[in-house]
């Protein structure tokens, strides 16, 4: 006797749900006896630990902040990572306390941007064993984007302009640097134009560039479970270009200025907490899992 498929849940009728029309619940796979290792576990390489500081918009002694490789549909999407290779439940007391301070500080910095109403803070952690917290800015006035599905809307909405995106990154990095650390994101350069050229329209190009698919939050986070290995007899039926599509979903971190200040770290991040026994600042880098 076949199982009766579950009915579509009520949240599909919510105004914030990004899809409409006839929907069907997918069949749930059988549970696996042993879950595969995440990135940074066992023999799997940790992308965060291998990433240089130049891949981030702000770096401190124990924390780093990075972004997507290009603008997405939301005003701002940022990731807070620890330098040390630790997961959330493995943080010592000092880093656990600092995580709270950094979370509030980064939320305030993003919320200070024009056009931002709220900042959603998320942690999934199914793709990587290296701690990373997601910060998603909801546009002001977009009430349909409230709630659970904001990360889905990020890949549906048209991306914001790159100029505005880079300006927002520079403002957040500068905000964080007021409390220590080094801002690495640069604002967009001003495009100066001679007064004589203002009267004539710029030449238009006849070559159309292909649209670049915008990576979504979930895709960039590598939170999508990896596909099971394809059996040898099934390889001929595999969709061509699948590996290229998956590789393109993994974002490349931006490469801001690598000039270092004389003093690093986050001075005063926890004023009432002793810094002895900090435990170090293990090498780390960005991860999207």
XYZ file of C-alpha atoms in Angstrom, residues 31-284:
254
model
C 17.420 8.379 6.535
C 21.073 7.449 6.077
C 22.799 5.440 8.825
C 25.850 7.757 8.875
C 25.856 11.366 7.724
C 28.694 12.424 5.409
C 31.344 14.768 6.811
C 30.900 18.478 6.284
C 33.608 20.696 4.876
C 36.304 20.999 7.508
C 35.523 17.612 9.046
C 37.676 14.481 8.825
C 39.662 14.619 5.577
C 37.566 17.336 3.905
C 39.278 20.671 3.294
C 37.996 23.772 5.093
C 37.576 26.664 2.683
C 37.343 29.178 5.521
C 40.686 28.228 7.007
C 42.403 28.542 3.624
C 40.983 31.928 2.645
C 43.205 35.025 3.016
C 42.118 38.198 4.740
C 41.835 39.874 1.346
C 38.709 37.794 0.691
C 36.826 39.683 3.432
C 35.407 43.177 3.844
C 36.544 43.453 7.481
C 38.981 41.429 9.568
C 39.844 41.413 13.249
C 41.937 39.353 15.585
C 39.327 36.652 16.118
C 36.529 37.403 13.609
C 36.136 38.133 9.915
C 33.213 39.352 7.765
C 32.755 38.476 4.113
C 30.121 38.862 1.440
C 28.954 37.342 -1.811
C 31.059 37.713 -4.941
C 28.485 40.017 -6.575
C 25.268 41.880 -5.728
C 22.116 39.889 -5.062
C 18.466 40.809 -4.632
C 18.753 42.040 -1.038
C 20.451 45.309 -0.003
C 23.086 43.391 1.932
C 24.079 39.775 2.606
C 27.051 39.242 4.935
C 28.661 36.303 6.708
C 30.389 36.503 10.089
C 33.061 33.851 10.617
C 35.398 32.964 13.447
C 39.097 32.769 12.662
C 39.536 29.619 14.694
C 38.216 26.401 13.215
C 35.353 25.948 15.660
C 31.638 25.322 15.329
C 28.986 27.110 17.363
C 28.850 24.574 20.180
C 32.643 24.403 20.394
C 33.252 28.082 21.174
C 35.072 28.804 24.451
C 33.457 31.314 26.768
C 35.431 34.285 25.433
C 34.486 33.674 21.805
C 30.927 32.807 22.767
C 30.585 36.163 24.505
C 32.237 37.979 21.604
C 29.869 36.299 19.157
C 26.985 38.042 20.885
C 28.748 41.401 20.696
C 29.730 40.916 17.064
C 26.203 39.812 16.125
C 24.655 42.960 17.606
C 27.366 45.182 16.157
C 27.014 43.795 12.645
C 23.231 43.937 12.797
C 23.374 47.610 13.732
C 25.851 48.354 10.946
C 23.643 46.734 8.299
C 20.465 48.287 9.675
C 22.072 51.747 9.397
C 22.123 51.446 5.596
C 19.543 53.344 3.569
C 16.545 51.270 2.626
C 17.018 48.540 5.234
C 14.124 47.765 7.571
C 15.262 44.624 9.408
C 18.241 42.289 9.514
C 17.632 38.541 9.639
C 20.332 36.506 11.394
C 20.617 32.834 10.436
C 22.842 29.884 11.127
C 22.460 26.613 9.208
C 25.816 24.852 9.428
C 24.948 21.739 7.402
C 27.591 22.400 4.767
C 30.626 23.444 6.813
C 32.011 22.707 10.255
C 33.519 26.205 10.449
C 31.237 28.636 12.297
C 29.521 31.149 10.032
C 26.486 33.341 10.726
C 24.375 34.846 7.945
C 23.019 38.412 8.012
C 20.276 39.236 5.479
C 18.944 42.774 5.078
C 15.231 43.104 4.329
C 14.369 46.111 2.140
C 12.228 48.761 3.794
C 8.584 48.698 2.779
C 8.750 45.214 1.235
C 6.276 43.622 3.610
C 5.955 40.537 1.446
C 9.572 39.715 2.263
C 8.963 39.522 5.990
C 9.643 36.274 7.782
C 10.891 32.829 6.878
C 11.405 33.054 3.133
C 13.746 36.044 2.867
C 16.674 33.861 1.794
C 14.561 32.518 -1.090
C 13.544 35.979 -2.229
C 17.220 36.929 -2.401
C 17.658 34.784 -5.513
C 14.307 35.842 -7.028
C 14.595 39.630 -6.806
C 16.709 41.480 -9.392
C 20.169 42.287 -8.017
C 20.896 45.766 -6.752
C 23.411 47.919 -8.612
C 27.063 47.091 -8.057
C 27.825 50.718 -7.205
C 25.265 50.714 -4.389
C 26.435 47.292 -3.262
C 30.073 48.353 -2.965
C 29.104 51.556 -1.205
C 27.093 49.547 1.339
C 30.007 47.170 1.895
C 32.396 50.055 2.527
C 29.984 51.654 5.000
C 29.548 48.437 6.985
C 33.303 47.812 7.033
C 33.959 51.360 8.244
C 31.298 50.982 10.948
C 32.943 47.813 12.265
C 36.400 49.404 12.112
C 35.258 52.072 14.574
C 35.509 49.323 17.205
C 38.779 47.831 15.936
C 39.997 45.587 13.183
C 40.724 46.581 9.577
C 38.202 47.595 6.900
C 39.090 46.064 3.546
C 36.072 46.998 1.428
C 36.537 50.090 -0.729
C 33.766 52.402 -1.934
C 33.176 52.622 -5.687
C 35.420 55.023 -7.554
C 33.889 58.245 -8.824
C 33.611 58.244 -12.583
C 34.762 61.703 -13.581
C 33.572 63.018 -16.921
C 34.752 66.091 -18.790
C 32.093 68.848 -19.048
C 32.410 68.843 -22.845
C 31.388 65.195 -22.973
C 28.187 65.709 -21.007
C 26.310 67.075 -24.026
C 26.933 64.070 -26.242
C 25.370 60.708 -25.406
C 27.807 57.883 -24.665
C 28.350 55.373 -27.463
C 26.184 52.298 -27.201
C 27.614 48.853 -27.611
C 25.981 46.481 -30.030
C 27.413 43.437 -28.295
C 25.039 41.915 -25.779
C 26.691 40.281 -22.837
C 25.058 37.154 -21.439
C 23.222 37.596 -18.188
C 25.140 36.214 -15.229
C 23.095 34.079 -12.917
C 22.985 35.499 -9.427
C 23.972 33.124 -6.669
C 21.377 32.767 -3.966
C 22.052 32.729 -0.243
C 21.382 29.030 0.064
C 23.446 28.142 -2.998
C 26.329 30.306 -1.875
C 26.157 28.841 1.596
C 26.643 25.317 0.243
C 23.723 24.375 2.442
C 22.239 22.386 -0.436
C 23.022 18.729 0.273
C 25.524 17.265 -2.121
C 24.170 14.847 -4.692
C 24.837 11.174 -4.237
C 27.592 9.772 -6.516
C 26.204 8.689 -9.874
C 26.553 4.998 -10.596
C 28.699 3.990 -13.565
C 25.749 2.821 -15.607
C 23.950 6.125 -15.014
C 26.747 8.461 -16.085
C 25.537 8.658 -19.675
C 22.229 10.043 -18.471
C 23.772 12.756 -16.357
C 22.905 16.260 -17.460
C 25.818 17.891 -19.341
C 27.415 20.887 -17.684
C 26.141 19.970 -14.254
C 29.563 20.261 -12.682
C 30.007 23.699 -14.218
C 26.643 24.833 -12.857
C 27.490 23.666 -9.370
C 30.891 25.293 -9.495
C 29.373 28.575 -10.616
C 27.035 28.546 -7.615
C 30.006 28.762 -5.264
C 30.826 32.432 -4.790
C 34.247 33.918 -5.153
C 35.092 36.277 -2.342
C 35.941 39.815 -3.308
C 39.580 40.889 -3.079
C 39.782 44.241 -1.286
C 42.919 46.152 -0.422
C 45.447 44.074 1.498
C 47.142 46.969 3.259
C 47.368 46.208 6.954
C 47.194 48.631 9.838
C 49.765 48.510 12.595
C 47.235 47.376 15.122
C 44.736 44.565 14.459
C 42.079 42.915 16.533
C 38.937 44.142 18.118
C 40.044 46.309 21.057
C 37.319 46.772 23.590
C 34.999 44.201 22.062
C 34.281 42.930 25.563
C 35.287 45.627 28.007
C 34.452 43.712 31.156
C 36.006 40.429 30.139
C 39.644 39.380 30.732
C 41.621 38.570 27.583
C 44.009 36.156 29.225
C 43.668 32.613 28.006
C 42.165 33.720 24.722
C 43.438 30.621 23.033
C 44.770 32.187 19.892
C 43.644 33.180 16.485
C 43.934 30.141 14.295
C 44.297 30.789 10.575
C 40.944 30.883 8.922
